[in-house]
C-alpha positions as a Python dict, from the first residue, in 0.01 Angstrom:
ca = {
    (1, 'X'): (0, 0, 0),
    (2, 'X'): (374, 39, 18),
    (3, 'X'): (609, -93, -248),
    (4, 'X'): (476, -420, -384),
    (5, 'X'): (292, -528, -67),
    (6, 'X'): (-54, -665, -138),
    (7, 'X'): (-228, -702, -473),
    (8, 'X'): (-527, -572, -666),
    (9, 'X'): (-765, -738, -909),
    (10, 'X'): (-1086, -671, -1096),
    (11, 'X'): (-1328, -921, -1244),
    (12, 'X'): (-1306, -928, -1625),
    (13, 'X'): (-1580, -1143, -1774),
    (14, 'X'): (-1508, -1497, -1654),
    (15, 'X'): (-1146, -1410, -1569),
    (16, 'X'): (-970, -1121, -1398),
    (17, 'X'): (-714, -849, -1440),
    (18, 'X'): (-458, -853, -1160),
    (19, 'X'): (-148, -666, -1055),
    (20, 'X'): (187, -817, -1153),
    (21, 'X'): (409, -978, -894),
    (22, 'X'): (689, -780, -729),
    (23, 'X'): (625, -448, -904),
    (24, 'X'): (589, -143, -674),
    (25, 'X'): (249, 19, -727),
    (26, 'X'): (392, 362, -801),
    (27, 'X'): (590, 202, -1085),
    (28, 'X'): (314, -19, -1229),
    (29, 'X'): (203, 81, -1578),
    (30, 'X'): (-131, -14, -1742),
    (31, 'X'): (43, -241, -1992),
    (32, 'X'): (187, -446, -1702),
    (33, 'X'): (-154, -552, -1570),
    (34, 'X'): (-197, -926, -1615),
    (35, 'X'): (-505, -1090, -1769),
    (36, 'X'): (-582, -1424, -1603),
    (37, 'X'): (-827, -1663, -1772),
    (38, 'X'): (-1066, -1894, -1583),
    (39, 'X'): (-830, -2188, -1651),
    (40, 'X'): (-552, -1994, -1465),
    (41, 'X'): (-354, -1925, -1784),
    (42, 'X'): (-233, -1569, -1808),
    (43, 'X'): (-104, -1319, -2057),
    (44, 'X'): (110, -1013, -2015),
    (45, 'X'): (474, -911, -2001),
    (46, 'X'): (506, -999, -1629),
    (47, 'X'): (377, -1285, -1414),
    (48, 'X'): (59, -1226, -1212),
    (49, 'X'): (47, -1183, -837),
    (50, 'X'): (127, -1500, -643),
    (51, 'X'): (-214, -1453, -474),
    (52, 'X'): (-408, -1501, -800),
    (53, 'X'): (-556, -1832, -679),
    (54, 'X'): (-703, -1660, -372),
    (55, 'X'): (-857, -1390, -591),
    (56, 'X'): (-995, -1654, -831),
    (57, 'X'): (-1151, -1847, -540),
    (58, 'X'): (-1320, -1533, -407),
    (59, 'X'): (-1461, -1447, -750),
    (60, 'X'): (-1588, -1806, -790),
    (61, 'X'): (-1755, -1806, -449),
    (62, 'X'): (-1891, -1451, -465),
    (63, 'X'): (-2044, -1350, -799),
    (64, 'X'): (-2135, -1013, -644),
    (65, 'X'): (-1768, -919, -595),
    (66, 'X'): (-1624, -708, -877),
    (67, 'X'): (-1282, -614, -737),
    (68, 'X'): (-1042, -714, -460),
    (69, 'X'): (-781, -514, -272),
    (70, 'X'): (-555, -743, -66),
    (71, 'X'): (-336, -541, 168),
    (72, 'X'): (-164, -556, 504),
    (73, 'X'): (-187, -199, 634),
    (74, 'X'): (-16, -151, 969),
    (75, 'X'): (-320, -18, 1155),
    (76, 'X'): (-546, -286, 1009),
    (77, 'X'): (-305, -557, 1122),
    (78, 'X'): (-281, -403, 1472),
    (79, 'X'): (-660, -401, 1504),
    (80, 'X'): (-683, -761, 1382),
    (81, 'X'): (-423, -881, 1634),
    (82, 'X'): (-606, -691, 1908),
    (83, 'X'): (-935, -857, 1807),
    (84, 'X'): (-1091, -521, 1722),
    (85, 'X'): (-1310, -453, 1418),
    (86, 'X'): (-1199, -220, 1143),
    (87, 'X'): (-1390, 108, 1170),
    (88, 'X'): (-1627, 181, 885),
    (89, 'X'): (-1562, 522, 736),
    (90, 'X'): (-1833, 672, 521),
}
C-alpha cells in the first residue's frame, strides 16, 4: 500500500486493533495502533481508520476471519474493472 491508502486490522478478543487514519504505513509506529472495542469506542493517541465499521461488520459476520487488509492496488483495481479474477499465488 502506498502512503495512507487502505487500512489493516486484526481481531483482538471481541474487538480489534486497527491502523490509524491518515498515517502513512512507513511512518506508523506500534504505539499508534488503535484498539477498538465492540461498542465502537477506541483508545490510542490517534483516531482509528474511517473504515473501522466495515472491519467490525466483517468480524461480526465471519468469526473465522482473524485479520483484514483493505487496499486498492492498481493491478487489482484494473482486474476488477475488467471483470477478471485476481490470480491466486501460492
